[in-house]
């Protein structure tokens, strides 16, 4: 199975956004993960469109935008306009997932759907054939630097089995508490894309850390 690492810009140094984005651009990571928080869906506020535009200018890698905002359908087109290649929204954050999916597709991006740690995998069944990716949160969304919730491994396995059963090649991405120490078991559980924020940006050598996660 393919392996991808998506360093999370939430842990970057915002005083050196260009430098940190270019580091990812040079590295073995193929995706750049962007966490957008509104202070309503999660108890934290991160950044929005202008910051995304600046990141877009500094890399040609895939921009993986993770929306932790309520009513994402109101904003998805604008995220695609400023450079998102993939837009992931939370199933718990919208009354109308179908509308959200349709708007992201019409705007020309790939579609991801995410669930929080307490949301069962089964709630994704009816959407699985309509999205390109599912993002399993392995911490409570809102902050970087938390510990990986071990119960996420069985959710990843369950999701992989569900996709196989439905004959779908849906990508599985996992976000929260990932490091070189647990990356192997998360990949082996069935994930293809691992998000890593603090593990990458707190490392003395972030580029080698990305490689260590990729080759775990
Ligand atoms: C948390 C974000 C994550 C976060 C991961 O709500 O969705 O992407 O940046 O950070 P680490 O890798 O430090 O857990
Ligand atoms: Zn994220």
Short mmCIF file of N, CA, C and O in Angstrom, two decimals, residues 2 4 6 30-32 56 60-67 72 75-77 79-81 83-90 97 99-114 127-135 169-173 192-193:
data_model
loop_
_atom_site.label_atom_id
_atom_site.label_comp_id
_atom_site.label_asym_id
_atom_site.label_seq_id
_atom_site.Cartn_x
_atom_site.Cartn_y
_atom_site.Cartn_z
N UNK A 2 0.39 2.26 -0.69
CA UNK A 2 1.11 3.54 -0.78
C UNK A 2 1.21 4.21 0.60
O UNK A 2 0.33 4.10 1.43
N UNK A 4 2.07 7.94 2.56
CA UNK A 4 2.27 9.39 2.42
C UNK A 4 2.34 10.02 3.80
O UNK A 4 1.62 9.60 4.70
N UNK A 6 1.94 13.75 5.71
CA UNK A 6 1.42 15.10 5.53
C UNK A 6 1.79 15.93 6.76
O UNK A 6 1.05 15.94 7.75
N UNK A 30 4.70 14.19 0.59
CA UNK A 30 4.04 14.57 -0.67
C UNK A 30 2.88 15.52 -0.46
O UNK A 30 2.40 16.14 -1.40
N UNK A 31 2.40 15.60 0.78
CA UNK A 31 1.26 16.46 1.07
C UNK A 31 1.64 17.49 2.14
O UNK A 31 2.53 17.25 2.95
N UNK A 32 0.90 18.61 2.15
CA UNK A 32 1.02 19.60 3.22
C UNK A 32 -0.36 19.69 3.88
O UNK A 32 -1.36 19.97 3.21
N UNK A 56 0.36 28.26 -0.29
CA UNK A 56 0.23 27.81 -1.70
C UNK A 56 1.38 28.33 -2.55
O UNK A 56 1.90 27.62 -3.41
N UNK A 60 4.49 23.33 -4.33
CA UNK A 60 3.66 22.75 -5.39
C UNK A 60 3.10 21.41 -4.93
O UNK A 60 2.45 20.70 -5.68
N UNK A 61 3.36 21.04 -3.65
CA UNK A 61 2.84 19.76 -3.15
C UNK A 61 1.34 19.85 -2.90
O UNK A 61 0.76 20.93 -2.89
N UNK A 62 0.74 18.68 -2.73
CA UNK A 62 -0.72 18.65 -2.55
C UNK A 62 -1.14 19.37 -1.26
O UNK A 62 -0.63 19.06 -0.18
N UNK A 63 -2.03 20.32 -1.37
CA UNK A 63 -2.54 21.03 -0.18
C UNK A 63 -3.78 20.32 0.34
O UNK A 63 -4.83 20.30 -0.29
N UNK A 64 -3.60 19.74 1.53
CA UNK A 64 -4.59 18.91 2.19
C UNK A 64 -5.23 19.75 3.30
O UNK A 64 -4.64 19.95 4.35
N UNK A 65 -6.42 20.29 3.02
CA UNK A 65 -7.04 21.24 3.94
C UNK A 65 -8.07 20.54 4.83
O UNK A 65 -9.03 19.95 4.33
N UNK A 66 -7.82 20.59 6.14
CA UNK A 66 -8.68 19.93 7.14
C UNK A 66 -9.51 21.00 7.83
O UNK A 66 -9.01 21.77 8.64
N UNK A 67 -10.80 21.04 7.50
CA UNK A 67 -11.69 22.07 8.04
C UNK A 67 -12.31 21.61 9.35
O UNK A 67 -13.09 20.64 9.38
N UNK A 72 -19.35 23.89 7.00
CA UNK A 72 -18.25 24.02 6.02
C UNK A 72 -18.75 24.31 4.61
O UNK A 72 -18.04 24.95 3.83
N UNK A 75 -18.13 27.65 2.97
CA UNK A 75 -16.78 28.16 2.68
C UNK A 75 -15.94 27.32 1.74
O UNK A 75 -14.87 27.76 1.33
N UNK A 76 -16.40 26.11 1.42
CA UNK A 76 -15.49 25.19 0.72
C UNK A 76 -14.96 25.75 -0.61
O UNK A 76 -13.79 25.58 -0.93
N UNK A 77 -15.81 26.43 -1.39
CA UNK A 77 -15.33 26.97 -2.68
C UNK A 77 -14.16 27.93 -2.48
O UNK A 77 -13.22 27.93 -3.26
N UNK A 79 -11.95 27.90 -0.16
CA UNK A 79 -10.71 27.18 0.14
C UNK A 79 -10.10 26.62 -1.14
O UNK A 79 -8.88 26.60 -1.29
N UNK A 80 -10.94 26.19 -2.05
CA UNK A 80 -10.40 25.69 -3.33
C UNK A 80 -9.79 26.86 -4.12
O UNK A 80 -8.71 26.74 -4.69
N UNK A 81 -10.46 28.00 -4.11
CA UNK A 81 -9.93 29.19 -4.81
C UNK A 81 -8.55 29.59 -4.33
O UNK A 81 -7.72 30.02 -5.12
N UNK A 83 -6.32 27.61 -3.15
CA UNK A 83 -5.29 26.62 -3.45
C UNK A 83 -5.46 25.22 -2.91
O UNK A 83 -4.59 24.37 -3.14
N UNK A 84 -6.56 24.92 -2.20
CA UNK A 84 -6.73 23.56 -1.68
C UNK A 84 -6.89 22.56 -2.82
O UNK A 84 -7.65 22.80 -3.76
N UNK A 85 -6.16 21.44 -2.74
CA UNK A 85 -6.33 20.34 -3.72
C UNK A 85 -7.33 19.32 -3.19
O UNK A 85 -7.99 18.63 -3.96
N UNK A 86 -7.36 19.22 -1.86
CA UNK A 86 -8.25 18.27 -1.19
C UNK A 86 -8.87 19.02 -0.02
O UNK A 86 -8.15 19.67 0.75
N UNK A 87 -10.19 18.95 0.09
CA UNK A 87 -10.88 19.63 1.20
C UNK A 87 -11.59 18.57 2.04
O UNK A 87 -12.46 17.85 1.54
N UNK A 88 -11.22 18.50 3.31
CA UNK A 88 -11.84 17.54 4.22
C UNK A 88 -12.69 18.29 5.24
O UNK A 88 -12.20 19.24 5.88
N UNK A 89 -13.93 17.86 5.39
CA UNK A 89 -14.81 18.48 6.39
C UNK A 89 -15.22 17.42 7.40
O UNK A 89 -15.09 16.22 7.15
N UNK A 90 -15.74 17.88 8.54
CA UNK A 90 -16.18 16.94 9.57
C UNK A 90 -17.65 16.57 9.39
O UNK A 90 -18.50 17.44 9.24
N UNK A 97 -24.09 16.86 4.54
CA UNK A 97 -22.83 16.35 3.97
C UNK A 97 -22.88 16.26 2.43
O UNK A 97 -21.89 16.55 1.77
N UNK A 99 -24.42 18.14 0.26
CA UNK A 99 -24.21 19.47 -0.31
C UNK A 99 -22.73 19.86 -0.24
O UNK A 99 -22.16 20.42 -1.18
N UNK A 100 -22.14 19.53 0.86
CA UNK A 100 -20.73 19.83 1.06
C UNK A 100 -19.86 19.09 0.03
O UNK A 100 -18.98 19.68 -0.60
N UNK A 101 -20.15 17.81 -0.15
CA UNK A 101 -19.42 17.00 -1.12
C UNK A 101 -19.59 17.58 -2.52
O UNK A 101 -18.63 17.79 -3.26
N UNK A 102 -20.85 17.90 -2.87
CA UNK A 102 -21.14 18.42 -4.21
C UNK A 102 -20.41 19.74 -4.47
O UNK A 102 -19.85 19.96 -5.55
N UNK A 103 -20.38 20.60 -3.47
CA UNK A 103 -19.72 21.91 -3.65
C UNK A 103 -18.21 21.77 -3.82
O UNK A 103 -17.60 22.48 -4.62
N UNK A 104 -17.61 20.87 -3.05
CA UNK A 104 -16.15 20.68 -3.17
C UNK A 104 -15.83 20.14 -4.57
O UNK A 104 -14.93 20.62 -5.26
N UNK A 105 -16.60 19.15 -5.01
CA UNK A 105 -16.36 18.56 -6.34
C UNK A 105 -16.55 19.59 -7.45
O UNK A 105 -15.74 19.69 -8.36
N UNK A 106 -17.63 20.36 -7.37
CA UNK A 106 -17.91 21.36 -8.39
C UNK A 106 -16.78 22.38 -8.46
O UNK A 106 -16.46 22.89 -9.53
N UNK A 107 -16.18 22.66 -7.31
CA UNK A 107 -15.08 23.64 -7.29
C UNK A 107 -13.79 23.03 -7.84
O UNK A 107 -12.82 23.74 -8.08
N UNK A 108 -13.77 21.70 -8.00
CA UNK A 108 -12.63 21.06 -8.66
C UNK A 108 -11.61 20.42 -7.73
O UNK A 108 -10.49 20.11 -8.16
N UNK A 109 -11.98 20.20 -6.47
CA UNK A 109 -11.02 19.57 -5.55
C UNK A 109 -11.47 18.15 -5.19
O UNK A 109 -12.60 17.76 -5.46
N UNK A 110 -10.54 17.40 -4.58
CA UNK A 110 -10.91 16.09 -4.07
C UNK A 110 -11.60 16.26 -2.72
O UNK A 110 -11.42 17.27 -2.04
N UNK A 111 -12.38 15.25 -2.33
CA UNK A 111 -13.24 15.37 -1.15
C UNK A 111 -12.82 14.41 -0.03
O UNK A 111 -12.65 13.21 -0.26
N UNK A 112 -12.68 14.96 1.16
CA UNK A 112 -12.42 14.13 2.33
C UNK A 112 -13.48 14.35 3.39
O UNK A 112 -14.07 15.44 3.49
N UNK A 113 -13.74 13.30 4.18
CA UNK A 113 -14.70 13.41 5.29
C UNK A 113 -13.99 12.92 6.54
O UNK A 113 -13.30 11.90 6.50
N UNK A 114 -14.16 13.65 7.64
CA UNK A 114 -13.45 13.28 8.86
C UNK A 114 -14.41 12.97 10.00
O UNK A 114 -15.53 13.50 10.05
N UNK A 127 -21.51 7.19 3.11
CA UNK A 127 -20.78 8.24 2.38
C UNK A 127 -19.53 7.73 1.68
O UNK A 127 -18.92 8.42 0.87
N UNK A 128 -19.15 6.51 2.03
CA UNK A 128 -17.83 6.02 1.62
C UNK A 128 -17.62 6.03 0.10
O UNK A 128 -16.54 6.34 -0.38
N UNK A 129 -18.67 5.72 -0.66
CA UNK A 129 -18.51 5.67 -2.11
C UNK A 129 -18.48 7.07 -2.72
O UNK A 129 -18.18 7.24 -3.89
N UNK A 130 -18.81 8.09 -1.93
CA UNK A 130 -18.89 9.46 -2.48
C UNK A 130 -17.69 10.33 -2.18
O UNK A 130 -17.58 11.43 -2.68
N UNK A 131 -16.80 9.83 -1.32
CA UNK A 131 -15.63 10.64 -0.97
C UNK A 131 -14.34 9.97 -1.45
O UNK A 131 -14.32 8.77 -1.72
N UNK A 132 -13.27 10.76 -1.56
CA UNK A 132 -11.98 10.21 -1.99
C UNK A 132 -11.17 9.74 -0.80
O UNK A 132 -10.30 8.88 -0.93
N UNK A 133 -11.46 10.33 0.36
CA UNK A 133 -10.61 10.07 1.53
C UNK A 133 -11.44 10.18 2.81
O UNK A 133 -12.38 10.96 2.88
N UNK A 134 -11.06 9.36 3.79
CA UNK A 134 -11.63 9.50 5.13
C UNK A 134 -10.49 9.82 6.09
O UNK A 134 -9.42 9.20 6.03
N UNK A 135 -10.70 10.83 6.92
CA UNK A 135 -9.69 11.24 7.90
C UNK A 135 -10.16 10.82 9.29
O UNK A 135 -11.18 11.30 9.80
N UNK A 169 -11.62 2.04 -3.06
CA UNK A 169 -10.20 2.33 -2.81
C UNK A 169 -10.05 3.65 -2.04
O UNK A 169 -9.08 4.38 -2.21
N UNK A 170 -11.03 3.94 -1.18
CA UNK A 170 -11.01 5.17 -0.39
C UNK A 170 -9.71 5.29 0.41
O UNK A 170 -9.30 4.35 1.08
N UNK A 171 -9.05 6.45 0.31
CA UNK A 171 -7.82 6.66 1.07
C UNK A 171 -8.16 6.83 2.55
O UNK A 171 -9.16 7.46 2.88
N UNK A 172 -7.30 6.31 3.41
CA UNK A 172 -7.48 6.51 4.85
C UNK A 172 -6.32 7.34 5.38
O UNK A 172 -5.16 6.97 5.22
N UNK A 173 -6.68 8.48 5.99
CA UNK A 173 -5.69 9.38 6.57
C UNK A 173 -5.90 9.40 8.08
O UNK A 173 -7.05 9.34 8.54
N UNK A 192 -3.06 5.08 4.79
CA UNK A 192 -2.08 5.41 3.74
C UNK A 192 -1.43 6.76 3.97
O UNK A 192 -0.32 7.00 3.52
N UNK A 193 -2.16 7.67 4.62
CA UNK A 193 -1.64 9.03 4.82
C UNK A 193 -1.59 9.34 6.32
O UNK A 193 -2.60 9.21 7.01
#
